[in-house]
Structures are given as C-alpha cells and as structure tokens.
Amino acid sequence: MKKEAIAHPNIAVIKYWGKRDVRLNLPAVSSLSLTLSQFHTHTIVEWGSLRDHFVLNNEEMQDKQAQKVFSFLDRIDPNRPYCKVISDNNFPTAAGLASSASAFAALALAGSAASGQNRSLDEISILARQGSGSACRSLWGGWVEWKKGERSDGLDSHGVQIATKSHWDLRLIVAVVSDKKKLISSTKGMLQTANTSPMYDAWVQTAQEDVNTGRRAILNKDLDALGEAMEHSTLKMYSTMFTTKPAIRYWKPQSIAIMQEVERLRKSEISCWFTMDAGPNVKILCHTKDAEQVAESIGKHTSIVHILEAGGDAVIL
Amino acid sequence: MKKEAIAHPNIAVIKYWGKRDVRLNLPAVSSLSLTLSQFHTHTIVEWGSLRDHFVLNNEEMQDKQAQKVFSFLDRIDPNRPYCKVISDNNFPTAAGLASSASAFAALALAGSAASGQNRSLDEISILARQGSGSACRSLWGGWVEWKKGERSDGLDSHGVQIATKSHWDLRLIVAVVSDKKKLISSTKGMLQTANTSPMYDAWVQTAQEDVNTGRRAILNKDLDALGEAMEHSTLKMYSTMFTTKPAIRYWKPQSIAIMQEVERLRKSEISCWFTMDAGPNVKILCHTKDAEQVAESIGKHTSIVHILEAGGDAVIL
C-alpha cells in the first residue's frame, strides 16, 4: 500500500514547555495553536520495500533522523514490513518554523493509511504526538487545543479543533532572526528546566488559566485578549528557561528589537502581539488589514519576513 | 551644626527585588553588594536655616525629590529645625548607576551628625534604608550583605560588611546602554511584581540560597561561583518582571548583545559575569587583570564603559 498526506506546521499561541512523560511525549501543560497555510510537509509512505528508506527533500537520510522515522513506523505497526518514506517540505528550514510538527502529522496520517489500519483522527493525533509533541496539533486546520490529559497511557492527550481556519481573519508574521540549528534541543531544554528551574512549578500551575483565556479570546475573536495571554504565556515559558542551571537564553539582540517594534506599533493603535519558541525568531499575530504595515516595520530588523494565513486540516491525497 | 559626608554607590551581586514593607523599605529578600570606588555623592547638611533648602549639583530643587529629602530629615528628627542640604554627585546620571544609594547613605550620615545624635553605623544604615533600600548597603566599603530581617520595625534589616574593599582584586565594568530615566520606578515595579507575577513566590523562596552561595564565593574569592550565582539571581529577578501583568521589560537589544559578548569571553577562558538592575545597562564582574580586555570587547556594543574598583566606607569629612 502506498499513501500520501499533507500537513501544515503550527505555532503555539499558548505555549507547550515541559513533559509529564518523556517516552510518550505527554505534556506538563495544555497548549493552543494556530495551523499555518502556505507551508506544508508532503509525505508518501510505501508499505513493503526491500529495506527501510527515508528520503527527505530528495536526499536519502541515513542518520538519527531516519532512525526516528523508522521507529515511528514501528509504533504504527510493530510487525510492519520494510517501508519507503519520501518527504518534502515546501518551506526552507530557514523559515523559522519547526518542521517536525507538520512532518510527524503527515507521517502519522500517511503511515496509518498505508498500513491499512483504520484509525480515527484523534488516534492519529495521539500517534503523531509520540513523534513530536506539537505534531498532534497539526492534524487540524485553524485553532487547535492540545489537552495535556491525565492518563498515564496518553490516550486523552491529543489535539482538538476549537475553530476552523476561516473563523477569524488574522495573519501570523514570522520574523526570521537566525536560521541556525538551535543550540539546545527542546526535549533537552524541557528536561533541564523541569529539573533545575525554581519557576517551573508556577509555570505548570498557571498554564491552564492561559489556555482558558486564550480559548475564550479565540472564540470571541478578541485579538487584544489573545495577544496579552500569548505574550504572558511566552514570557512565562522564557522565565523558566532563563532560570535553569545553566541558563537557556535563546534571545538575540534582534529578538528584543522586534519585541520593542511590536510594542511601538501597539502604541500607534495597531493590535499586534509577539510569541517566540525555542529559538530567537519572533512570530507576530495581527489583523489581516494591518499585516503589510506590521511586516514592513518588522522588516527594519530582519530581511526574512513571512506573512502567513491560517491553514487547513492535514489530508490524505 | 554643619556636617559633610561622602558615600559611594553600590551594585547588588545578589539582587534585591520586592518589599515586605513599603513604608519602611523592608526587603522581601536579603541581598549582597559591592561598593564602588571613583564615584561618590558628597553631601553637606546644615542644621538650622531660614527654610528648607536642597541644592543638588548646584541647582536648587523644589520638586518631589526635594520633598523626599526633607521628609527623610524628619525621620532623623521629627522636631528638627529648617535645614540646608547641599549634595553633589561626581558621576553623571548617565553613568548607569543609581545615585540614590550613595545619596541617602551620605545624607543619613551627614544628617545624623549635624543633628548632634550619636547613632551607630547600623542605626544609620537602617535610617538610610528608609530613604532608598539599597542605600543601607552604601555605608560600608567592599562587600556588604543586606539582611532582610524578620522584625516588623525593621531594626534587624541593615547592611553588614562581609569583606573590605582590599579583600579581592576585581573590577566592575559598567556598560551604559541608555541614560534615559527608567520607564517604571523600582518601587512601582516591585509592587506590580509581588501582586501579579506567578514567579514571585519562587523568587522570594530561593533568594537566601543565592545569598549564601554568593557570600561563600566572596569569602573564598571564587569568581566563577560568585558569577554563576549573580547571573542566576539576575535572571530570576528578571523572570519575575517579565511575568508581571503588564510585563516589565527593561532589556534592550544592546543588553542582549553584551550578555552574549560576556558568554563569548567566558568561552575564551576569561572569567567574567553579568548583572543588570531595573534598566537596560549591564554590569560585568571580572578579575583586574582581564578588565581592559573585557571593557574593549564590551566597547563594541556601547561607547560608554566604566571600569570601577571596589570602594571604601562612607565617611564623615
């Protein structure tokens, strides 16, 4: 069986940081995200092959990345035959967007279909989560909540769509400050944070409040309320990173310059709000009507600026 | 009676942020500081005058600043006569150093002497604290601990010298990023933090550990240990600021560039460590032998760099 799927990356507006179970990628906190259009991962899985193959962007991979893909296929079916996986991202890794979310969402979808299994979308989201936590949010378009869940087997920890891509006319602007690989992986950073930051407990304890505020703001289309919760969630996440031993500091001078620019734009009555992830790039949420002006202002600080729309569901082609 | 005194500013190496009593300036946490040479406030207090006068840097002040000085004299003696206070800072306000520490230390010392009262240095430190918290550390040279104390009257909350200025051959480099008045006063920032940051409790609960580590490192002359504790204390303090509502963000792009420069210098085997206060300027602690090189590297990011030595006790002239 040969199946192909497409999935889009997503950006958390209420952040995910910290795991309650590392092996199953169960999060310590719930999160909320926006799935992005324009960019996607396209993946073909062919069930049955002479040996395992993983071809990424036309290049046969042999490294740890390939191993991760093959192990992931083992989760789909422990008794699987050898498989061939061909995956392409239509966006540069320099785009400042983690490609692992769209990658594992597309792989879970195509792999499940190719294996002939009949899984529900929730089950595929649970599967994708085990490849990369945030991938569980990329199964759906628009606005998605990832519930942290309570179960130790993780069966209640998956994405839930709370609004479709056409719900709200917003843009997400991605300001790329650096395209270098991050200095410390998210998983390692999360573990170090949980083990050494005195702020970690407060982060975990107050995250649900931000998810509730964010969900309400999305449903009410209240950008100021969502933006405030998003920046607060982002800065809380960074606070746990700054206070680990040794400190994790992803910010660069330009990151601060862009945050200051966002603040200046707000003073001139443009509702725009920043978020960041485990790296120095800055993402800004604003109304579609303001997107060009915001992008132009941000463009004073970096030459790579993407204006992205809300994207749709992951799909089998 | 007319008396004059000199006091030096100080920089906290383990930070003070948060008050357990606003009126008496009682801190929520203990702190450790280094008193600085070269810069000082020189203050003359003349007890008995036709009306209250406050002349700062040759200019008669009439504003809130003058009122604060006169109220402070009322604390020295509620039945005092009118007084004349003449104060001069030999350092520009653009130096990036809070002048209120040296100002209230010198005023407490000269004012007490001019009033004919016979107060101990501890009592003068307690008095200075009520003018500006960190002033209680400027009565002594070298390394000073400000114990938070337990008493509600604050009589156990004052500076204690733990090592003299000649104890350790270090330099403090001040990198001035901005000489503008800070956007939000420390007192207001501290209150907002205590009221709204979910990280505030962890900050208060873990501060004593940093003071203990810092004190030990100073006594052992272990710059790496002191530097690590200083950066951790600084980043924890900022974490409480970032997570207040609304967020307090004093950092500027250059602040980050200088922090990164410090990290680069450390990678080339130079022990140097940053701290910051309620503003964007960065202070760097290093061995005297490395000071010129560190200052030169930092000079790539700002044109105003001061190399300061450990200073001595506040004195009556």
mmCIF file of C-alpha atoms in Angstrom, chain B residues 36-297:
data_model
loop_
_atom_site.group_PDB
_atom_site.id
_atom_site.type_symbol
_atom_site.label_atom_id
_atom_site.label_comp_id
_atom_site.label_asym_id
_atom_site.label_seq_id
_atom_site.Cartn_x
_atom_site.Cartn_y
_atom_site.Cartn_z
ATOM 1 C CA LEU B 36 32.233 51.133 44.078
ATOM 2 C CA SER B 37 35.185 53.474 44.143
ATOM 3 C CA GLN B 38 35.768 56.510 41.880
ATOM 4 C CA PHE B 39 32.123 57.621 42.007
ATOM 5 C CA HIS B 40 30.586 59.195 45.102
ATOM 6 C CA THR B 41 27.966 61.549 46.484
ATOM 7 C CA HIS B 42 29.250 64.415 48.648
ATOM 8 C CA THR B 43 26.621 65.923 50.931
ATOM 9 C CA ILE B 44 26.634 68.844 53.396
ATOM 10 C CA VAL B 45 23.804 69.147 55.919
ATOM 11 C CA GLU B 46 23.413 72.388 57.846
ATOM 12 C CA TRP B 47 21.046 72.035 60.768
ATOM 13 C CA GLY B 48 19.233 75.349 61.280
ATOM 14 C CA SER B 49 18.272 77.585 58.339
ATOM 15 C CA LEU B 50 15.555 80.109 57.404
ATOM 16 C CA ARG B 51 13.720 77.469 55.412
ATOM 17 C CA ASP B 52 14.372 74.013 53.942
ATOM 18 C CA HIS B 53 16.787 74.017 51.030
ATOM 19 C CA PHE B 54 18.015 71.192 48.815
ATOM 20 C CA VAL B 55 20.718 72.035 46.310
ATOM 21 C CA LEU B 56 21.677 69.133 44.021
ATOM 22 C CA ASN B 57 24.647 69.569 41.667
ATOM 23 C CA ASN B 58 24.489 73.380 42.172
ATOM 24 C CA GLU B 59 20.796 73.586 41.414
ATOM 25 C CA GLU B 60 18.121 74.382 43.990
ATOM 26 C CA MET B 61 15.494 71.633 43.819
ATOM 27 C CA GLN B 62 11.808 72.323 44.508
ATOM 28 C CA ASP B 63 10.187 69.146 43.337
ATOM 29 C CA LYS B 64 9.252 65.735 44.714
ATOM 30 C CA GLN B 65 12.949 64.932 45.001
ATOM 31 C CA ALA B 66 13.398 67.852 47.438
ATOM 32 C CA GLN B 67 10.303 66.774 49.372
ATOM 33 C CA LYS B 68 11.790 63.297 49.729
ATOM 34 C CA VAL B 69 14.966 64.785 51.211
ATOM 35 C CA PHE B 70 13.033 66.959 53.681
ATOM 36 C CA SER B 71 10.808 64.039 54.773
ATOM 37 C CA PHE B 72 13.936 61.991 55.270
ATOM 38 C CA LEU B 73 15.350 64.681 57.606
ATOM 39 C CA ASP B 74 12.050 64.442 59.542
ATOM 40 C CA ARG B 75 12.861 60.764 60.149
ATOM 41 C CA ILE B 76 16.198 61.777 61.640
ATOM 42 C CA ASP B 77 14.462 64.238 63.974
ATOM 43 C CA PRO B 78 10.705 64.845 63.824
ATOM 44 C CA ASN B 79 11.257 68.137 65.749
ATOM 45 C CA ARG B 80 14.114 69.342 63.584
ATOM 46 C CA PRO B 81 14.641 72.958 62.557
ATOM 47 C CA TYR B 82 14.755 74.006 58.888
ATOM 48 C CA CYS B 83 17.844 72.619 57.209
ATOM 49 C CA LYS B 84 20.055 73.226 54.210
ATOM 50 C CA VAL B 85 21.272 70.232 52.208
ATOM 51 C CA ILE B 86 23.913 70.637 49.518
ATOM 52 C CA SER B 87 24.651 67.492 47.543
ATOM 53 C CA ASP B 88 26.939 66.745 44.614
ATOM 54 C CA ASN B 89 27.487 63.602 42.603
ATOM 55 C CA ASN B 90 30.882 63.338 40.958
ATOM 56 C CA PHE B 91 29.386 60.945 38.426
ATOM 57 C CA PRO B 92 26.989 61.690 35.606
ATOM 58 C CA THR B 93 23.451 60.362 35.988
ATOM 59 C CA ALA B 94 24.300 58.904 32.580
ATOM 60 C CA ALA B 95 26.795 56.605 34.302
ATOM 61 C CA GLY B 96 24.197 53.885 34.514
ATOM 62 C CA LEU B 97 24.458 53.719 38.285
ATOM 63 C CA ALA B 98 21.596 54.520 40.598
ATOM 64 C CA SER B 99 22.680 57.550 42.595
ATOM 65 C CA SER B 100 20.015 57.091 45.266
ATOM 66 C CA ALA B 101 22.125 54.550 47.184
ATOM 67 C CA SER B 102 25.105 56.870 47.675
ATOM 68 C CA ALA B 103 22.787 59.877 48.085
ATOM 69 C CA PHE B 104 20.767 58.524 51.004
ATOM 70 C CA ALA B 105 23.814 56.923 52.638
ATOM 71 C CA ALA B 106 25.630 60.280 52.618
ATOM 72 C CA LEU B 107 22.503 62.151 53.718
ATOM 73 C CA ALA B 108 21.832 59.763 56.608
ATOM 74 C CA LEU B 109 25.428 60.033 57.768
ATOM 75 C CA ALA B 110 25.741 63.831 57.462
ATOM 76 C CA GLY B 111 22.188 64.469 58.717
ATOM 77 C CA SER B 112 22.625 62.331 61.831
ATOM 78 C CA ALA B 113 25.917 64.021 62.644
ATOM 79 C CA ALA B 114 24.525 67.505 62.020
ATOM 80 C CA SER B 115 21.572 66.796 64.315
ATOM 81 C CA GLY B 116 24.014 66.011 67.097
ATOM 82 C CA GLN B 117 22.646 62.500 67.517
ATOM 83 C CA ASN B 118 25.002 59.698 68.308
ATOM 84 C CA ARG B 119 23.886 56.833 66.097
ATOM 85 C CA SER B 120 25.811 53.640 65.400
ATOM 86 C CA LEU B 121 26.611 52.746 61.787
ATOM 87 C CA ASP B 122 23.961 50.017 61.918
ATOM 88 C CA GLU B 123 21.411 52.631 63.008
ATOM 89 C CA ILE B 124 22.492 54.951 60.196
ATOM 90 C CA SER B 125 22.179 52.048 57.744
ATOM 91 C CA ILE B 126 18.621 51.438 58.995
ATOM 92 C CA LEU B 127 17.896 55.128 58.506
ATOM 93 C CA ALA B 128 19.427 55.212 55.001
ATOM 94 C CA ARG B 129 17.337 52.162 54.059
ATOM 95 C CA GLN B 130 14.177 54.185 54.654
ATOM 96 C CA GLY B 131 15.307 56.758 52.080
ATOM 97 C CA SER B 132 16.242 54.189 49.441
ATOM 98 C CA GLY B 133 16.508 50.476 50.150
ATOM 99 C CA SER B 134 19.908 49.855 48.584
ATOM 100 C CA ALA B 135 21.376 52.912 50.393
ATOM 101 C CA CYS B 136 21.689 50.821 53.559
ATOM 102 C CA ARG B 137 24.493 48.893 51.801
ATOM 103 C CA SER B 138 26.484 52.031 50.912
ATOM 104 C CA LEU B 139 27.595 52.778 54.478
ATOM 105 C CA TRP B 140 30.399 50.272 54.139
ATOM 106 C CA GLY B 141 33.073 49.671 51.538
ATOM 107 C CA GLY B 142 33.831 46.368 49.853
ATOM 108 C CA TRP B 143 31.292 43.580 50.108
ATOM 109 C CA VAL B 144 28.099 44.140 52.056
ATOM 110 C CA GLU B 145 25.168 41.921 52.935
ATOM 111 C CA TRP B 146 21.751 43.464 53.499
ATOM 112 C CA LYS B 147 19.871 41.090 55.752
ATOM 113 C CA LYS B 148 16.163 41.128 55.086
ATOM 114 C CA GLY B 149 15.474 40.777 58.803
ATOM 115 C CA GLU B 150 12.376 39.422 60.474
ATOM 116 C CA ARG B 151 11.174 42.287 62.668
ATOM 117 C CA SER B 152 8.236 44.416 61.602
ATOM 118 C CA ASP B 153 10.009 47.576 62.827
ATOM 119 C CA GLY B 154 12.972 46.783 60.545
ATOM 120 C CA LEU B 155 15.609 47.156 63.262
ATOM 121 C CA ASP B 156 17.288 43.927 62.091
ATOM 122 C CA SER B 157 17.312 44.927 58.415
ATOM 123 C CA HIS B 158 20.539 46.762 57.621
ATOM 124 C CA GLY B 159 23.921 46.360 55.934
ATOM 125 C CA VAL B 160 26.680 44.151 57.332
ATOM 126 C CA GLN B 161 30.151 44.304 55.832
ATOM 127 C CA ILE B 162 31.388 40.820 54.975
ATOM 128 C CA ALA B 163 34.730 41.783 53.352
ATOM 129 C CA THR B 164 36.638 45.040 52.872
ATOM 130 C CA LYS B 165 37.482 46.658 49.555
ATOM 131 C CA SER B 166 41.031 45.251 49.619
ATOM 132 C CA HIS B 167 39.788 41.667 50.125
ATOM 133 C CA TRP B 168 39.672 40.798 46.433
ATOM 134 C CA ASP B 169 41.246 42.195 43.291
ATOM 135 C CA LEU B 170 38.237 42.523 40.990
ATOM 136 C CA ARG B 171 36.770 45.157 38.696
ATOM 137 C CA LEU B 172 33.175 46.007 37.902
ATOM 138 C CA ILE B 173 32.658 47.197 34.347
ATOM 139 C CA VAL B 174 29.571 49.298 33.715
ATOM 140 C CA ALA B 175 28.287 49.233 30.130
ATOM 141 C CA VAL B 176 25.867 52.107 29.650
ATOM 142 C CA VAL B 177 23.202 51.211 27.103
ATOM 143 C CA SER B 178 20.790 54.005 27.919
ATOM 144 C CA ASP B 179 20.980 57.064 30.126
ATOM 145 C CA LYS B 180 17.253 57.703 29.973
ATOM 146 C CA LYS B 181 15.223 57.663 33.156
ATOM 147 C CA LYS B 182 13.726 54.237 33.683
ATOM 148 C CA LEU B 183 10.210 53.719 32.397
ATOM 149 C CA ILE B 184 8.855 52.364 35.634
ATOM 150 C CA SER B 185 10.287 53.110 39.084
ATOM 151 C CA SER B 186 11.758 50.258 41.103
ATOM 152 C CA THR B 187 9.193 50.681 43.868
ATOM 153 C CA LYS B 188 6.286 50.557 41.429
ATOM 154 C CA GLY B 189 7.870 47.637 39.568
ATOM 155 C CA MET B 190 8.386 45.683 42.772
ATOM 156 C CA LEU B 191 4.801 46.187 43.879
ATOM 157 C CA GLN B 192 3.420 45.165 40.498
ATOM 158 C CA THR B 193 5.642 42.080 40.546
ATOM 159 C CA ALA B 194 4.547 40.996 44.009
ATOM 160 C CA ASN B 195 0.904 41.497 43.038
ATOM 161 C CA THR B 196 0.840 39.841 39.628
ATOM 162 C CA SER B 197 3.821 37.570 38.874
ATOM 163 C CA PRO B 198 3.216 33.835 39.407
ATOM 164 C CA MET B 199 7.018 33.513 39.710
ATOM 165 C CA TYR B 200 7.322 35.903 42.670
ATOM 166 C CA ASP B 201 6.938 33.283 45.419
ATOM 167 C CA ALA B 202 9.683 31.101 43.946
ATOM 168 C CA TRP B 203 11.916 34.182 43.714
ATOM 169 C CA VAL B 204 11.415 35.010 47.385
ATOM 170 C CA GLN B 205 11.771 31.385 48.477
ATOM 171 C CA THR B 206 15.040 30.728 46.651
ATOM 172 C CA ALA B 207 16.849 34.048 47.219
ATOM 173 C CA GLN B 208 18.540 33.099 50.506
ATOM 174 C CA GLU B 209 20.246 30.181 48.789
ATOM 175 C CA ASP B 210 21.858 32.624 46.332
ATOM 176 C CA VAL B 211 22.931 34.941 49.155
ATOM 177 C CA ASN B 212 24.566 32.021 50.956
ATOM 178 C CA THR B 213 26.315 30.849 47.777
ATOM 179 C CA GLY B 214 27.401 34.412 46.986
ATOM 180 C CA ARG B 215 28.739 35.098 50.475
ATOM 181 C CA ARG B 216 30.745 31.869 50.454
ATOM 182 C CA ALA B 217 32.122 32.662 46.991
ATOM 183 C CA ILE B 218 33.190 36.153 48.096
ATOM 184 C CA LEU B 219 34.922 34.840 51.224
ATOM 185 C CA ASN B 220 36.639 32.115 49.142
ATOM 186 C CA LYS B 221 37.438 34.577 46.328
ATOM 187 C CA ASP B 222 35.813 32.178 43.848
ATOM 188 C CA LEU B 223 34.784 34.361 40.899
ATOM 189 C CA ASP B 224 33.186 31.543 38.877
ATOM 190 C CA ALA B 225 30.956 30.592 41.809
ATOM 191 C CA LEU B 226 30.020 34.208 42.527
ATOM 192 C CA GLY B 227 29.424 34.886 38.837
ATOM 193 C CA GLU B 228 27.134 31.904 38.399
ATOM 194 C CA ALA B 229 25.083 32.863 41.449
ATOM 195 C CA MET B 230 24.991 36.509 40.292
ATOM 196 C CA GLU B 231 23.698 35.679 36.808
ATOM 197 C CA HIS B 232 21.163 33.231 38.209
ATOM 198 C CA SER B 233 19.932 35.802 40.745
ATOM 199 C CA THR B 234 19.725 38.444 37.990
ATOM 200 C CA LEU B 235 17.807 36.195 35.593
ATOM 201 C CA LYS B 236 15.438 35.103 38.354
ATOM 202 C CA MET B 237 14.750 38.753 39.180
ATOM 203 C CA TYR B 238 14.051 39.467 35.503
ATOM 204 C CA SER B 239 11.826 36.411 35.305
ATOM 205 C CA THR B 240 9.561 37.919 37.928
ATOM 206 C CA MET B 241 9.498 41.194 35.945
ATOM 207 C CA PHE B 242 8.757 39.543 32.587
ATOM 208 C CA THR B 243 5.810 37.674 34.064
ATOM 209 C CA THR B 244 4.041 40.598 35.740
ATOM 210 C CA LYS B 245 0.906 41.994 34.153
ATOM 211 C CA PRO B 246 1.672 44.084 32.213
ATOM 212 C CA ALA B 247 5.181 42.738 31.627
ATOM 213 C CA ILE B 248 8.156 44.842 32.725
ATOM 214 C CA ARG B 249 10.863 44.504 30.102
ATOM 215 C CA TYR B 250 13.937 46.654 30.739
ATOM 216 C CA TRP B 251 16.198 44.818 28.265
ATOM 217 C CA LYS B 252 17.293 46.454 25.034
ATOM 218 C CA PRO B 253 18.946 44.799 22.004
ATOM 219 C CA GLN B 254 22.371 46.015 23.207
ATOM 220 C CA SER B 255 21.786 44.459 26.632
ATOM 221 C CA ILE B 256 21.483 41.064 24.935
ATOM 222 C CA ALA B 257 24.468 41.753 22.681
ATOM 223 C CA ILE B 258 26.576 42.491 25.780
ATOM 224 C CA MET B 259 25.330 39.382 27.597
ATOM 225 C CA GLN B 260 26.304 37.348 24.517
ATOM 226 C CA GLU B 261 29.715 39.053 24.459
ATOM 227 C CA VAL B 262 30.233 38.045 28.114
ATOM 228 C CA GLU B 263 29.382 34.469 27.201
ATOM 229 C CA ARG B 264 31.852 34.567 24.293
ATOM 230 C CA LEU B 265 34.597 35.922 26.577
ATOM 231 C CA ARG B 266 33.947 33.089 29.010
ATOM 232 C CA LYS B 267 34.374 30.589 26.185
ATOM 233 C CA SER B 268 37.837 32.076 25.618
ATOM 234 C CA GLU B 269 38.696 31.350 29.255
ATOM 235 C CA ILE B 270 38.084 34.815 30.701
ATOM 236 C CA SER B 271 36.029 34.639 33.882
ATOM 237 C CA CYS B 272 33.519 37.476 33.554
ATOM 238 C CA TRP B 273 29.884 37.615 34.605
ATOM 239 C CA PHE B 274 26.975 39.973 34.034
ATOM 240 C CA THR B 275 24.337 41.521 36.198
ATOM 241 C CA MET B 276 21.634 44.096 35.485
ATOM 242 C CA ASP B 277 19.274 46.232 37.518
ATOM 243 C CA ALA B 278 15.963 47.947 36.845
ATOM 244 C CA GLY B 279 17.156 49.243 33.486
ATOM 245 C CA PRO B 280 18.975 48.176 30.284
ATOM 246 C CA ASN B 281 22.583 48.804 31.443
ATOM 247 C CA VAL B 282 24.840 45.817 32.005
ATOM 248 C CA LYS B 283 27.498 45.463 34.731
ATOM 249 C CA ILE B 284 30.261 42.902 34.398
ATOM 250 C CA LEU B 285 32.428 41.500 37.163
ATOM 251 C CA CYS B 286 35.930 40.235 36.277
ATOM 252 C CA HIS B 287 39.486 39.913 37.565
ATOM 253 C CA THR B 288 41.500 43.155 37.452
ATOM 254 C CA LYS B 289 43.993 41.609 35.030
ATOM 255 C CA ASP B 290 41.198 40.968 32.486
ATOM 256 C CA ALA B 291 39.368 44.283 32.901
ATOM 257 C CA GLU B 292 40.895 46.140 29.958
ATOM 258 C CA GLN B 293 40.241 43.292 27.565
ATOM 259 C CA VAL B 294 36.677 42.809 28.766
ATOM 260 C CA ALA B 295 35.991 46.553 28.521
ATOM 261 C CA GLU B 296 37.358 46.613 24.985
ATOM 262 C CA SER B 297 35.117 43.729 23.901
#
